[in-house]
mmCIF file of C-alpha atoms in Angstrom:
data_model
loop_
_atom_site.group_PDB
_atom_site.id
_atom_site.type_symbol
_atom_site.label_atom_id
_atom_site.label_comp_id
_atom_site.label_asym_id
_atom_site.label_seq_id
_atom_site.Cartn_x
_atom_site.Cartn_y
_atom_site.Cartn_z
ATOM 1 C CA MET A 74 14.908 7.361 -15.786
ATOM 2 C CA ASN A 75 11.963 5.628 -17.427
ATOM 3 C CA ASN A 76 9.673 7.105 -14.755
ATOM 4 C CA TRP A 77 10.862 10.631 -15.667
ATOM 5 C CA PHE A 78 10.198 9.901 -19.343
ATOM 6 C CA ASN A 79 6.628 8.880 -18.535
ATOM 7 C CA LYS A 80 6.018 12.092 -16.570
ATOM 8 C CA ASP A 81 7.489 14.171 -19.364
ATOM 9 C CA ALA A 82 5.577 12.271 -22.043
ATOM 10 C CA MET A 83 2.334 12.652 -20.082
ATOM 11 C CA PHE A 84 2.878 16.397 -19.803
ATOM 12 C CA LYS A 85 3.737 16.758 -23.508
ATOM 13 C CA ALA A 86 0.721 14.674 -24.535
ATOM 14 C CA GLY A 87 -1.538 16.781 -22.323
ATOM 15 C CA ILE A 88 -0.172 20.005 -23.806
ATOM 16 C CA ALA A 89 -0.508 18.656 -27.364
ATOM 17 C CA ILE A 90 -4.103 17.506 -26.862
ATOM 18 C CA TYR A 91 -4.975 20.773 -25.148
ATOM 19 C CA ALA A 92 -3.373 22.821 -27.957
ATOM 20 C CA ILE A 93 -5.173 20.862 -30.696
ATOM 21 C CA SER A 94 -8.454 21.291 -28.832
ATOM 22 C CA ALA A 95 -7.821 25.024 -28.445
ATOM 23 C CA PHE A 96 -7.091 25.313 -32.190
ATOM 24 C CA ALA A 97 -10.268 23.387 -33.077
ATOM 25 C CA PHE A 98 -12.293 25.500 -30.650
ATOM 26 C CA ALA A 99 -10.876 28.744 -32.082
ATOM 27 C CA ALA A 100 -11.512 27.589 -35.662
ATOM 28 C CA GLU A 101 -15.124 26.723 -34.837
ATOM 29 C CA LEU A 102 -15.587 30.016 -32.972
ATOM 30 C CA VAL A 103 -14.252 32.037 -35.910
ATOM 31 C CA GLY A 104 -16.572 30.077 -38.198
ATOM 32 C CA GLU A 105 -19.583 30.773 -35.982
ATOM 33 C CA ILE A 106 -18.783 34.492 -35.831
ATOM 34 C CA THR A 107 -17.758 35.116 -39.450
ATOM 35 C CA GLY A 108 -19.541 32.349 -41.286
ATOM 36 C CA TYR A 109 -16.237 31.202 -42.818
ATOM 37 C CA TYR A 110 -15.431 27.729 -41.578
ATOM 38 C CA LEU A 111 -12.080 26.008 -41.898
ATOM 39 C CA PHE A 112 -13.909 23.163 -43.564
ATOM 40 C CA SER A 113 -17.452 22.989 -44.879
ATOM 41 C CA ALA A 114 -19.538 20.296 -43.284
ATOM 42 C CA SER A 115 -22.985 19.678 -41.964
ATOM 43 C CA TRP A 116 -24.076 20.931 -38.574
ATOM 44 C CA VAL A 117 -23.710 17.370 -37.229
ATOM 45 C CA VAL A 118 -19.986 17.352 -38.054
ATOM 46 C CA HIS A 119 -19.576 20.735 -36.365
ATOM 47 C CA GLU A 120 -21.394 19.487 -33.254
ATOM 48 C CA ILE A 121 -19.253 16.357 -33.155
ATOM 49 C CA THR A 122 -16.168 18.563 -33.544
ATOM 50 C CA ALA A 123 -17.362 20.633 -30.583
ATOM 51 C CA LEU A 124 -17.836 17.480 -28.471
ATOM 52 C CA ILE A 125 -14.407 16.131 -29.461
ATOM 53 C CA THR A 126 -12.898 19.515 -28.649
ATOM 54 C CA LEU A 127 -14.529 19.493 -25.224
ATOM 55 C CA PHE A 128 -13.303 15.935 -24.671
ATOM 56 C CA GLY A 129 -9.799 17.031 -25.747
ATOM 57 C CA PHE A 130 -9.836 19.920 -23.275
ATOM 58 C CA VAL A 131 -10.842 17.562 -20.468
ATOM 59 C CA ILE A 132 -8.309 14.840 -21.354
ATOM 60 C CA GLY A 133 -5.515 17.378 -21.930
ATOM 61 C CA GLY A 134 -6.302 19.106 -18.629
ATOM 62 C CA VAL A 135 -6.344 15.802 -16.740
ATOM 63 C CA LEU A 136 -2.992 14.746 -18.246
ATOM 64 C CA ILE A 137 -1.420 18.109 -17.383
ATOM 65 C CA TRP A 138 -2.871 17.948 -13.860
ATOM 66 C CA GLN A 139 -1.620 14.375 -13.327
ATOM 67 C CA SER A 140 1.865 15.193 -14.592
ATOM 68 C CA HIS A 141 1.901 18.267 -12.344
ATOM 69 C CA LYS A 142 1.014 16.069 -9.362
ATOM 70 C CA LEU A 143 3.848 13.676 -10.274
ATOM 71 C CA PHE A 144 6.318 16.557 -10.614
ATOM 72 C CA LEU A 145 5.223 17.951 -7.229
ATOM 73 C CA ARG A 146 5.625 14.536 -5.620
ATOM 74 C CA ARG A 147 9.111 14.192 -7.127
ATOM 75 C CA HIS A 148 9.966 17.701 -5.949
ATOM 76 C CA GLN A 149 8.967 16.735 -2.391
ATOM 77 C CA GLU A 150 11.091 13.556 -2.614
ATOM 78 C CA ILE A 151 14.115 15.564 -3.779
ATOM 79 C CA LYS A 152 13.535 18.190 -1.082
ATOM 80 C CA HIS A 153 13.340 15.464 1.567
ATOM 81 C CA SER A 154 16.518 13.811 0.246
ATOM 82 C CA LEU A 155 18.321 17.149 0.318
ATOM 83 C CA GLN A 156 17.234 17.754 3.909
ATOM 84 C CA MET A 157 18.455 14.285 4.853
ATOM 85 C CA ALA A 158 21.801 14.922 3.132
ATOM 86 C CA GLN A 159 22.167 18.277 4.887
ATOM 87 C CA GLY A 160 21.436 16.636 8.217
ATOM 88 C CA GLU A 161 23.975 13.905 7.513
ATOM 89 C CA PHE A 162 26.550 16.501 6.417
ATOM 90 C CA PHE A 163 26.161 18.450 9.650
ATOM 91 C CA ARG A 164 26.263 15.225 11.686
ATOM 92 C CA MET A 165 29.548 14.318 10.009
ATOM 93 C CA LEU A 166 30.869 17.843 10.641
ATOM 94 C CA GLU A 167 30.008 17.455 14.315
ATOM 95 C CA LEU A 168 31.871 14.135 14.426
ATOM 96 C CA GLN A 169 34.936 15.779 12.888
ATOM 97 C CA PHE A 170 34.657 18.681 15.342
ATOM 98 C CA ASP A 171 34.556 16.079 18.140
ATOM 99 C CA ARG A 172 37.733 14.467 16.789
ATOM 100 C CA TRP A 173 39.450 17.857 16.875
ATOM 101 C CA ASN A 174 38.111 18.553 20.394
ATOM 102 C CA LEU A 175 36.654 21.921 19.415
ATOM 103 C CA SER A 176 34.904 23.942 22.120
ATOM 104 C CA ALA A 177 31.296 25.089 21.604
ATOM 105 C CA ALA A 178 32.487 28.554 20.544
ATOM 106 C CA GLU A 179 35.068 27.065 18.174
ATOM 107 C CA ARG A 180 32.380 24.815 16.654
ATOM 108 C CA ASP A 181 30.194 27.850 15.950
ATOM 109 C CA VAL A 182 33.080 29.762 14.412
ATOM 110 C CA ALA A 183 34.209 26.724 12.398
ATOM 111 C CA LEU A 184 30.686 26.162 11.066
ATOM 112 C CA LEU A 185 30.302 29.823 10.098
ATOM 113 C CA THR A 186 33.761 29.712 8.514
ATOM 114 C CA VAL A 187 32.804 26.609 6.519
ATOM 115 C CA LYS A 188 29.646 28.414 5.394
ATOM 116 C CA GLY A 189 31.904 31.107 3.922
ATOM 117 C CA LEU A 190 31.330 34.024 6.293
ATOM 118 C CA SER A 191 34.150 36.517 6.754
ATOM 119 C CA VAL A 192 35.817 37.206 10.104
ATOM 120 C CA ALA A 193 33.902 40.509 10.312
ATOM 121 C CA GLU A 194 30.572 38.820 9.562
ATOM 122 C CA ILE A 195 31.214 36.101 12.156
ATOM 123 C CA ALA A 196 32.218 38.714 14.747
ATOM 124 C CA LYS A 197 29.017 40.664 14.085
ATOM 125 C CA LEU A 198 26.846 37.534 14.311
ATOM 126 C CA ARG A 199 28.518 36.352 17.511
ATOM 127 C CA GLU A 200 28.579 39.886 18.943
ATOM 128 C CA THR A 201 32.301 39.776 19.641
ATOM 129 C CA SER A 202 35.461 41.369 18.298
ATOM 130 C CA GLU A 203 37.227 40.361 15.119
ATOM 131 C CA GLY A 204 40.327 39.669 17.195
ATOM 132 C CA THR A 205 38.412 37.039 19.185
ATOM 133 C CA ILE A 206 37.234 35.362 15.976
ATOM 134 C CA LYS A 207 40.760 35.402 14.542
ATOM 135 C CA SER A 208 42.043 33.844 17.765
ATOM 136 C CA GLN A 209 39.342 31.158 17.650
ATOM 137 C CA ASN A 210 40.101 30.493 13.970
ATOM 138 C CA ASN A 211 43.787 30.082 14.811
ATOM 139 C CA SER A 212 42.860 27.609 17.541
ATOM 140 C CA ILE A 213 40.625 25.702 15.105
ATOM 141 C CA TYR A 214 43.386 25.627 12.476
ATOM 142 C CA ARG A 215 45.896 24.380 15.052
ATOM 143 C CA LYS A 216 43.567 21.590 16.274
ATOM 144 C CA ALA A 217 42.739 20.622 12.670
ATOM 145 C CA ASN A 218 46.437 20.781 11.751
ATOM 146 C CA VAL A 219 45.874 23.290 8.921
ATOM 147 C CA LYS A 220 47.083 26.811 8.197
ATOM 148 C CA SER A 221 44.108 28.490 6.461
ATOM 149 C CA ARG A 222 40.389 28.498 5.781
ATOM 150 C CA THR A 223 41.019 26.847 2.412
ATOM 151 C CA GLN A 224 43.015 24.025 3.999
ATOM 152 C CA LEU A 225 40.291 23.614 6.649
ATOM 153 C CA LEU A 226 37.679 23.185 3.933
ATOM 154 C CA CYS A 227 39.904 20.764 2.027
ATOM 155 C CA VAL A 228 40.496 18.652 5.141
ATOM 156 C CA LEU A 229 36.779 18.596 5.953
ATOM 157 C CA ILE A 230 35.840 17.577 2.435
ATOM 158 C CA GLU A 231 38.536 14.921 2.387
ATOM 159 C CA GLU A 232 37.453 13.581 5.780
ATOM 160 C CA LEU A 233 33.813 13.542 4.735
ATOM 161 C CA LEU A 234 34.627 11.706 1.511
ATOM 162 C CA ILE A 235 36.776 9.167 3.306
ATOM 163 C CA GLU A 236 34.083 8.740 5.946
ATOM 164 C CA GLU A 237 31.590 8.048 3.158
ATOM 165 C CA LYS A 238 33.767 5.241 1.697
ATOM 166 C CA GLU A 239 34.120 3.381 5.009
#
């Protein structure tokens, strides 16, 4: 959590420094164009302000860039973790399908059913009739000892959660 705070703080600091520098730059620019400066000072002060503004733009840009790199790195870590979790989920599904002794066709239908596809959608994807898919679903339900898609999902979730605890 502290690491996230540092990334967020770095980004906010970069934005703040960049915004202050942009305001100072705009104020100086308006003064140069109109002759009305936000504050009256010698040319040396205005030159120093310009240098500080430039320094602020550079520092603000570097902070924003660094925080962006950190956010991208974290995004890649999360994406990798999600891919690992998906792989583990499908591995556990395969183990459960093995326990139920599902055929290859039944595994495909069960997976598509778990993904939420309708009988018609599964039939279209598998290039078969809806009656065949209904028959395969009935076989899956019988082997899983359930009566419906909802019960199948509940059993799978329960099995996966129990598997996780062991």
